[in-house]
Coordinates of C-alpha atoms in Angstrom, one line a residue:
M77 CA 69.2 74.3 87.4
L78 CA 66.4 75.4 89.7
S79 CA 63.2 75.8 87.9
L80 CA 61.0 78.6 87.2
K81 CA 58.2 77.1 89.1
N82 CA 59.8 76.3 92.4
Y83 CA 62.4 79.6 92.1
L84 CA 58.3 81.2 92.6
E85 CA 57.6 79.1 95.5
Q86 CA 61.0 79.5 97.5
A87 CA 60.8 83.8 96.6
R88 CA 57.3 84.1 98.2
Q89 CA 58.9 82.8 101.6
Y90 CA 62.6 83.3 101.6
S91 CA 64.7 86.5 101.2
V92 CA 67.6 84.7 99.3
V93 CA 66.4 82.6 96.3
P94 CA 70.2 80.8 94.6
V95 CA 70.0 80.0 91.2
A96 CA 72.6 77.5 90.0
T97 CA 73.5 75.3 87.4
Q98 CA 76.6 73.2 86.5
L99 CA 79.7 73.3 83.9
L100 CA 82.7 71.0 83.0
A101 CA 85.5 72.2 84.9
D102 CA 88.6 70.2 83.6
R103 CA 89.8 73.6 81.4
H104 CA 89.7 75.8 84.4
T105 CA 91.6 76.0 87.8
P106 CA 90.8 78.1 90.7
V107 CA 93.4 80.8 89.8
T108 CA 92.5 81.2 86.2
L109 CA 89.3 81.7 87.2
L110 CA 90.3 84.6 89.6
Q111 CA 92.2 86.0 87.0
R112 CA 89.6 85.7 84.4
F113 CA 87.2 87.4 86.5
Y114 CA 88.8 89.6 89.2
K115 CA 89.8 92.7 87.3
N116 CA 90.8 94.9 90.2
R117 CA 87.2 94.8 91.6
E118 CA 86.4 94.9 95.3
G119 CA 84.3 92.1 96.6
V120 CA 86.2 89.5 94.9
F121 CA 87.2 86.9 96.9
L122 CA 88.6 83.1 96.0
F123 CA 88.7 80.6 99.1
E124 CA 91.2 77.4 98.9
S125 CA 92.0 74.5 101.0
V126 CA 95.2 72.0 101.1
E127 CA 94.3 69.7 103.8
G128 CA 97.4 68.5 105.7
G129 CA 100.0 70.3 103.5
E130 CA 99.2 67.8 100.7
K131 CA 95.6 67.5 99.5
W132 CA 93.6 69.8 98.1
G133 CA 90.2 70.5 99.6
R134 CA 87.1 69.2 97.7
Y135 CA 85.9 72.7 96.9
S136 CA 87.2 76.0 96.0
F137 CA 85.1 78.7 96.2
L138 CA 85.1 82.4 94.6
G139 CA 83.3 85.4 94.5
T140 CA 82.7 87.4 91.5
D141 CA 79.9 90.4 91.9
A142 CA 78.5 91.5 94.9
H143 CA 75.2 92.4 96.1
A144 CA 76.3 94.5 99.3
F145 CA 79.6 95.4 101.5
V146 CA 79.2 95.4 105.2
E147 CA 81.8 97.6 107.5
I148 CA 81.9 97.7 110.9
H149 CA 83.4 101.3 112.6
A150 CA 83.8 102.3 115.7
E151 CA 80.1 103.4 116.3
T152 CA 78.1 102.0 113.1
V153 CA 77.8 99.4 111.0
L154 CA 77.6 100.4 107.2
V155 CA 75.3 98.6 104.5
R156 CA 76.3 99.3 101.3
K157 CA 74.2 98.2 98.5
C158 CA 75.4 97.7 94.7
D159 CA 72.4 98.0 93.0
D160 CA 71.2 101.2 93.6
G161 CA 74.2 102.6 95.5
S162 CA 72.0 102.9 98.6
E163 CA 73.6 103.2 102.3
R164 CA 72.4 102.4 105.7
S165 CA 74.5 103.7 108.8
I166 CA 72.8 101.8 112.0
P167 CA 74.3 102.6 115.4
H168 CA 75.3 99.4 117.4
H169 CA 76.1 100.9 120.8
G170 CA 79.3 98.4 121.0
K171 CA 77.4 95.7 120.0
P172 CA 78.0 95.2 116.0
L173 CA 77.6 91.6 116.0
E174 CA 74.3 92.0 117.1
I175 CA 73.8 94.2 113.9
L176 CA 75.2 91.0 112.0
R177 CA 72.9 88.7 113.3
E178 CA 69.5 91.0 112.6
L179 CA 71.0 90.9 109.0
M180 CA 72.1 87.8 108.7
Q181 CA 68.5 86.8 110.1
S182 CA 66.8 88.9 107.6
H183 CA 68.6 86.9 104.9
R184 CA 66.8 83.4 104.8
T185 CA 67.1 80.8 101.9
A186 CA 65.5 77.1 102.1
E187 CA 67.3 74.2 102.3
Q188 CA 69.6 73.6 98.5
P189 CA 70.6 70.5 99.0
E190 CA 71.9 70.4 95.3
L191 CA 74.5 72.5 96.0
P192 CA 77.8 73.2 97.6
R193 CA 77.9 73.5 101.6
F194 CA 78.4 77.0 101.3
F195 CA 77.2 79.3 98.4
G196 CA 77.1 82.5 100.0
G197 CA 76.4 85.0 103.5
L198 CA 78.2 87.7 104.8
V199 CA 82.7 86.8 103.7
G200 CA 85.1 88.9 105.1
Y201 CA 87.7 89.5 108.1
F202 CA 87.2 90.5 111.4
A203 CA 90.6 92.7 112.3
Y204 CA 92.0 91.7 115.8
E205 CA 90.7 95.0 117.3
T206 CA 87.4 93.7 117.4
V207 CA 88.1 92.0 120.8
A208 CA 87.5 95.6 121.7
F209 CA 83.9 95.4 121.6
F210 CA 83.8 92.0 123.7
E211 CA 86.5 93.0 126.6
K212 CA 87.7 96.2 127.6
I213 CA 91.0 96.3 125.7
P214 CA 92.6 99.7 124.6
H215 CA 93.7 99.4 120.8
R216 CA 95.3 101.8 118.4
L217 CA 92.7 101.3 115.3
K218 CA 91.5 104.7 113.8
D219 CA 91.4 104.9 110.2
E220 CA 89.9 101.5 108.9
P221 CA 87.1 99.2 109.4
F222 CA 87.2 96.6 112.4
G223 CA 86.0 94.4 109.8
V224 CA 84.8 94.4 105.7
F225 CA 82.2 91.8 104.5
V226 CA 80.6 91.2 101.1
I227 CA 77.3 89.5 101.3
P228 CA 78.4 87.7 97.3
K229 CA 75.5 87.7 94.2
T230 CA 77.2 85.4 91.8
M231 CA 80.0 82.6 93.3
L232 CA 81.7 80.1 90.8
I233 CA 82.5 77.0 93.5
L234 CA 84.7 74.5 91.9
D235 CA 84.4 71.0 92.9
N236 CA 88.2 69.7 92.4
L237 CA 87.2 66.0 92.5
K238 CA 84.3 65.7 90.1
Q239 CA 85.7 69.1 88.1
V240 CA 82.6 70.4 88.0
L241 CA 81.7 74.4 88.3
T242 CA 78.7 75.4 89.9
V243 CA 77.8 78.5 88.7
C244 CA 75.7 80.3 91.3
A245 CA 73.8 83.4 90.7
T246 CA 71.7 84.6 94.2
T247 CA 68.8 86.7 94.0
F248 CA 67.0 88.7 96.9
P249 CA 63.4 89.3 96.0
R250 CA 62.4 91.1 99.8
E251 CA 65.0 93.5 99.0
T252 CA 64.6 94.0 95.6
L253 CA 60.5 94.2 95.4
S254 CA 57.7 94.9 97.8
G255 CA 55.2 93.1 99.4
E256 CA 52.6 93.3 96.9
A257 CA 55.0 92.3 93.9
K258 CA 53.3 90.2 91.4
S259 CA 54.4 87.0 89.7
D260 CA 55.5 88.4 86.9
E261 CA 58.3 91.1 88.9
Y262 CA 59.5 87.8 90.7
E263 CA 59.9 86.0 87.1
S264 CA 62.0 89.2 86.1
L265 CA 64.5 88.2 88.8
Y266 CA 64.5 84.9 88.2
R267 CA 65.2 85.1 84.3
S268 CA 68.0 87.9 85.2
A269 CA 69.9 85.3 87.2
V270 CA 69.6 82.8 84.7
A271 CA 71.0 85.6 82.2
E272 CA 74.0 85.8 84.4
I273 CA 74.5 82.1 84.2
E274 CA 74.6 82.5 80.9
K275 CA 76.7 85.2 80.7
I276 CA 79.3 83.3 82.6
A277 CA 78.8 80.2 80.9
V278 CA 79.8 82.2 77.4
E279 CA 82.5 84.0 79.2
L280 CA 83.8 80.7 80.2
E281 CA 84.2 79.3 76.6
K282 CA 86.4 82.2 75.1
P283 CA 90.1 81.6 75.2
F284 CA 91.8 83.3 77.9
V285 CA 95.5 84.4 78.1
C286 CA 96.6 85.2 81.8
P287 CA 97.8 88.8 82.1
A288 CA 102.2 88.9 82.7
P289 CA 102.5 89.8 86.4
Q290 CA 102.8 93.3 87.1
C291 CA 106.2 93.2 89.1
D292 CA 109.2 95.5 87.7
A293 CA 110.4 95.9 90.8
E294 CA 111.8 93.3 93.0
P295 CA 110.1 93.8 96.5
T296 CA 111.7 92.8 99.6
L297 CA 110.4 92.4 103.3
A298 CA 111.8 93.9 106.5
P299 CA 110.9 94.3 109.9
V300 CA 109.6 98.1 110.9
M301 CA 111.0 97.7 114.6
P302 CA 114.4 98.6 115.6
E303 CA 116.1 95.4 117.2
R304 CA 116.8 97.0 120.3
E305 CA 113.4 97.9 120.5
Y306 CA 111.9 94.7 120.4
R307 CA 114.3 92.7 122.8
K308 CA 113.7 95.8 125.1
K309 CA 110.2 95.0 124.7
V310 CA 110.5 91.7 125.3
E311 CA 112.0 92.4 128.5
T312 CA 109.5 94.1 129.8
I313 CA 106.9 91.3 129.1
K314 CA 109.2 88.6 130.8
E315 CA 108.7 91.2 133.9
H316 CA 105.0 90.9 133.7
I317 CA 105.4 87.0 133.6
R318 CA 108.0 87.2 136.3
G319 CA 105.6 89.4 138.7
G320 CA 102.5 86.9 138.1
D321 CA 100.8 88.5 135.8
I322 CA 101.1 86.3 133.2
I323 CA 101.7 82.6 131.8
Q324 CA 102.6 83.7 127.9
C325 CA 102.1 86.5 125.7
V326 CA 102.1 86.5 122.1
F327 CA 104.1 90.0 120.7
S328 CA 104.5 90.6 117.4
Q329 CA 105.5 93.3 114.9
P330 CA 104.8 94.6 111.7
F331 CA 107.1 93.6 108.2
V332 CA 107.0 96.2 105.0
A333 CA 107.7 95.5 101.7
D334 CA 109.5 98.5 99.5
E335 CA 107.2 97.9 96.5
A336 CA 103.7 95.9 96.5
P337 CA 103.6 93.7 93.4
D338 CA 100.6 92.1 91.7
A339 CA 98.0 91.1 94.0
V340 CA 97.1 87.8 92.1
S341 CA 100.4 87.1 91.1
L342 CA 101.6 87.3 94.9
Y343 CA 98.7 85.3 96.0
R344 CA 99.8 82.7 93.3
A345 CA 103.5 82.5 94.7
L346 CA 102.1 82.4 98.2
R347 CA 99.6 79.4 97.3
F348 CA 102.5 77.4 95.5
S349 CA 105.2 78.4 98.1
N350 CA 103.2 77.7 101.5
P351 CA 99.8 75.7 100.5
A352 CA 97.8 75.6 103.8
P353 CA 94.4 74.4 104.7
Y354 CA 93.2 78.1 104.7
L355 CA 94.0 80.0 101.0
F356 CA 92.3 82.9 100.8
F357 CA 92.7 86.0 98.7
M358 CA 89.5 88.9 99.5
H359 CA 89.5 92.5 98.2
L360 CA 87.6 94.3 100.4
G361 CA 87.2 98.0 101.6
G362 CA 90.1 99.0 100.1
T363 CA 92.7 96.3 101.6
V364 CA 93.6 93.2 99.6
L365 CA 94.6 90.5 101.7
A366 CA 96.2 87.2 100.5
G367 CA 96.9 84.6 102.8
S368 CA 97.7 81.0 103.6
S369 CA 96.8 80.1 107.3
P370 CA 97.2 76.8 109.1
E371 CA 94.9 77.3 111.9
T372 CA 91.2 77.2 112.1
M373 CA 89.7 80.1 114.3
V374 CA 86.3 78.8 114.9
R375 CA 84.3 76.4 113.0
L376 CA 80.5 75.9 113.1
E377 CA 78.6 73.1 111.1
G378 CA 75.2 72.3 112.5
R379 CA 75.8 72.4 115.9
T380 CA 79.3 71.3 116.3
A381 CA 81.6 74.1 116.8
T382 CA 85.5 73.3 116.1
L383 CA 89.2 75.0 117.6
R384 CA 91.9 74.0 116.3
P385 CA 95.1 75.1 118.3
I386 CA 98.4 75.1 117.0
A387 CA 101.4 75.6 119.4
G388 CA 105.0 74.4 118.4
T389 CA 106.4 74.5 115.2
R390 CA 109.7 72.6 113.6
K391 CA 111.1 72.9 110.1
R392 CA 111.1 70.1 108.0
G393 CA 114.0 67.5 107.8
A394 CA 115.7 67.2 104.7
T395 CA 115.3 63.3 104.7
E396 CA 113.0 61.1 106.0
Q397 CA 114.6 59.8 109.0
Q398 CA 115.3 63.2 109.7
D399 CA 112.0 64.1 109.4
R400 CA 110.8 61.8 112.2
E401 CA 113.5 62.8 114.4
L402 CA 112.7 66.4 114.4
A403 CA 108.8 65.6 115.2
D404 CA 109.9 63.1 118.0
E405 CA 112.0 65.7 119.3
M406 CA 109.1 68.1 119.3
L407 CA 106.7 65.9 120.8
R408 CA 109.1 65.5 123.9
D409 CA 110.2 68.9 124.2
P410 CA 108.8 70.0 128.0
K411 CA 108.1 73.4 126.9
E412 CA 106.5 72.9 123.9
K413 CA 103.9 70.6 125.3
A414 CA 103.4 73.2 128.5
E415 CA 102.8 75.5 125.8
H416 CA 100.8 73.3 123.8
L417 CA 98.6 72.3 127.0
M418 CA 97.9 75.5 128.4
L419 CA 96.1 76.6 125.0
V420 CA 94.2 73.5 125.0
D421 CA 93.1 74.1 128.1
L422 CA 92.2 77.8 127.1
G423 CA 90.5 76.5 123.8
R424 CA 88.1 73.8 126.0
N425 CA 87.4 77.1 128.4
D426 CA 86.4 79.5 125.8
L427 CA 84.2 76.8 124.1
G428 CA 82.8 76.2 127.5
R429 CA 81.3 79.7 127.4
V430 CA 78.8 78.3 124.8
A431 CA 78.9 74.4 125.0
K432 CA 76.4 72.3 125.8
T433 CA 77.9 70.9 129.6
G434 CA 79.9 68.0 129.1
T435 CA 80.2 68.1 125.3
V436 CA 83.5 69.8 125.6
Q437 CA 86.3 67.1 124.2
V438 CA 89.9 67.0 123.0
T439 CA 89.1 64.6 119.9
D440 CA 93.1 64.6 119.1
L441 CA 95.5 65.7 121.1
M442 CA 99.0 67.0 120.2
F443 CA 99.6 65.1 116.6
V444 CA 102.2 66.1 113.8
E445 CA 100.7 68.1 111.2
R446 CA 103.3 68.3 108.5
H447 CA 103.2 71.2 105.6
P448 CA 105.7 71.8 103.0
H449 CA 108.3 74.0 105.2
V450 CA 107.5 73.1 108.4
M451 CA 105.5 70.7 110.6
H452 CA 103.3 71.7 113.9
L453 CA 101.9 70.0 116.8
V454 CA 97.9 70.0 116.8
S455 CA 95.1 69.5 118.5
N456 CA 91.1 69.3 117.8
V457 CA 88.8 70.7 120.9
T458 CA 85.0 70.2 120.2
A459 CA 81.3 70.5 121.5
E460 CA 78.0 71.2 120.9
L461 CA 76.7 74.7 120.8
D462 CA 73.7 74.9 123.4
D463 CA 70.5 75.9 123.3
G464 CA 69.9 79.4 122.7
Y465 CA 73.6 80.3 121.3
D466 CA 74.4 80.5 117.4
G467 CA 77.6 81.7 115.6
F468 CA 77.7 84.9 116.6
D469 CA 78.1 83.9 120.5
L470 CA 80.7 81.2 119.2
F471 CA 82.4 83.9 117.5
R472 CA 82.6 86.4 120.5
A473 CA 83.3 83.4 123.1
T474 CA 86.4 82.3 121.3
F475 CA 88.0 85.3 119.5
P476 CA 90.3 86.1 119.2
A477 CA 92.4 82.8 119.1
G478 CA 94.7 82.4 122.3
T479 CA 97.7 81.2 120.2
L480 CA 97.6 84.5 119.3
T481 CA 97.0 86.7 122.8
G482 CA 98.6 84.2 125.6
A483 CA 97.0 83.2 128.6
P484 CA 95.5 84.8 130.7
K485 CA 93.7 85.7 127.9
I486 CA 92.6 89.4 128.9
R487 CA 95.3 90.2 130.5
A488 CA 97.9 89.1 127.9
M489 CA 95.7 91.4 125.3
Q490 CA 96.2 94.4 128.1
I491 CA 99.9 93.8 128.0
I492 CA 99.6 93.2 123.9
A493 CA 97.8 97.1 123.6
E494 CA 100.5 98.6 126.2
Q495 CA 103.6 97.2 124.0
E496 CA 102.6 96.9 120.8
T497 CA 102.8 100.5 119.2
T498 CA 100.7 99.9 115.7
P499 CA 97.2 98.3 115.3
R500 CA 97.0 94.5 114.5
G501 CA 94.2 95.4 111.6
P502 CA 93.8 91.6 110.4
Y503 CA 96.5 90.2 111.7
G504 CA 95.4 87.7 114.6
G505 CA 91.9 88.4 113.2
A506 CA 89.7 86.3 111.8
A507 CA 88.8 85.7 108.0
G508 CA 86.2 83.6 106.7
Y509 CA 82.3 83.5 106.2
I510 CA 79.0 83.0 108.2
A511 CA 76.8 81.2 105.9
Y512 CA 73.2 82.1 105.8
N513 CA 72.4 78.4 106.8
G514 CA 74.4 79.6 110.1
N515 CA 77.5 77.5 109.7
I516 CA 80.5 79.8 110.3
D517 CA 84.4 78.7 109.2
F518 CA 86.9 81.3 110.0
A519 CA 90.5 80.7 110.1
I520 CA 93.2 82.9 111.8
T521 CA 94.3 85.5 110.0
I522 CA 98.5 84.9 109.7
R523 CA 100.9 84.5 107.3
T524 CA 99.2 86.9 105.5
A525 CA 99.8 89.5 103.2
R526 CA 98.3 92.8 103.0
I527 CA 98.0 95.4 100.4
R528 CA 96.3 99.0 101.3
D529 CA 97.2 102.2 99.7
G530 CA 99.8 100.8 97.7
Q531 CA 101.7 99.5 100.4
L532 CA 102.4 95.8 101.0
T533 CA 102.8 94.7 105.0
A534 CA 102.7 91.7 107.2
R535 CA 102.7 91.0 110.7
A536 CA 104.6 87.9 112.9
G537 CA 104.6 87.1 116.6
G538 CA 105.7 84.8 119.1
G539 CA 104.5 83.3 122.4
I540 CA 107.1 85.1 125.1
V541 CA 107.3 83.0 128.3
Y542 CA 109.6 83.3 131.4
D543 CA 112.5 81.7 129.6
S544 CA 112.5 83.2 126.3
V545 CA 115.8 84.8 124.9
P546 CA 114.8 88.2 123.3
E547 CA 116.9 87.8 120.6
L548 CA 115.8 84.3 119.7
E549 CA 112.0 85.3 119.8
R550 CA 112.6 88.5 117.4
L551 CA 114.6 85.9 114.8
E552 CA 111.1 83.8 115.2
T553 CA 108.9 86.3 114.2
V554 CA 111.4 87.3 111.1
N555 CA 111.2 83.8 110.5
K556 CA 107.3 83.8 110.6
A557 CA 106.9 86.2 108.5
T558 CA 109.1 84.2 105.4
G559 CA 105.8 82.9 103.7
V560 CA 105.2 86.0 102.6
A561 CA 108.7 87.0 102.1
R562 CA 109.1 83.7 99.9
A563 CA 106.1 84.3 97.9
L564 CA 107.7 87.9 97.2
E565 CA 111.4 86.5 96.5
M566 CA 109.4 84.0 93.8
L567 CA 107.7 86.8 92.2
N568 CA 111.5 88.5 91.7
R569 CA 112.9 84.8 90.4
T570 CA 110.1 83.5 88.7
D571 CA 107.5 83.3 85.6
I572 CA 104.5 82.6 87.5
R573 CA 102.6 82.9 84.3
P574 CA 100.9 79.4 83.5
E575 CA 104.1 78.5 81.2
G576 CA 106.4 79.0 84.0
G577 CA 105.2 75.7 85.6
M578 CA 103.5 77.3 88.5
Q579 CA 99.9 76.3 87.8

């Protein structure tokens, strides 16, 4: 744990100072920790990862208490402090990322080599419609924020390899104390952080019984758009393609469940039935997101930026031989290859807007990545960020992902705005974090359930091209929504408490 002496040195220089200790974690899992600390509170989040659909990522990140909430609205960014309930409504003049950048620049911390790579920052999601601040794209998002984030005060970071739990209580001395603060005032902040850590340690020693899932009903997921209307809109998009407006357009439709289940139970079922590189649960701004996304929106580590376009999908085979045959067939499919290469080029162009000349490269091209139920064609595109640019510039240059819009990107988004009569909201946007050190990691918000105002919704889409068959495209969206649908079915059929065998 950080000593008082070292804390005082950092607190006088930096606006963010974490205090942390490590505990043995062999009796805890990410989900039991979530269930123990969630209690339907806003600001709680959990990030997990399954690499390649088979191997759990090393770290799981759980935020348990909030320092502040940040919401992007049409004309302002709202910052709400949790300790005193104060609010600031900051006009952004159409540039909300500038306000977020200024906010993060005022939250600086010393290097913390003893802590995992992420221990705090801005955590949350951008709605797809955030692009309206970057390009002239019409939108229908009226009654909810364009983005919602939490700055966590307390985090539990589980090292799944070493079975060690880092309990991190972050202090914010420059926000809490005046510029003429005395040593005993800084010491009081330190003692409060230590007390919070000790409180959590005591809580973790108590017996804990996972609450039974609150799912008396049998929720099912169904599309909102009539089949005939969907097919008609696909034909309209194909007319744009034949006219040379676009090459591809990703057209989506909403799905709704007749009942909203217990949010944590849904997340447990989703992570069990559809493990993915980005597993996330977050309760922010009156919205709960439970997601299982396979695709990186954008990542920045140091000065290295990464995109990971996914285009091309097949079901897994019943046998190893059938699995190999399906993978080979996907790799040979000229349509799949053409679509994938188009999206790789789109990613290269997006990165090129903020990259050092000559550094954009495709490090892996069209490899097969297998998940429990499907396999994908995946590529990795990397670049070195040019001088004068940061993670916010990178995000603006690459958002939203081309795999959720089509190409050319701007015209495709304009057509999406014409044909999709309901706002996408989180779908097709980005969920993840902006760390204090400037690193960012966002998933594309797909294969995600959303609970808001007591209603569960999801959304799924597919890429429309010149020879698309409308009914097959509709069925593809239904198939893509099966990740959430399968989780709902599991709630109906399975006891997902620990003794039910899913932990």
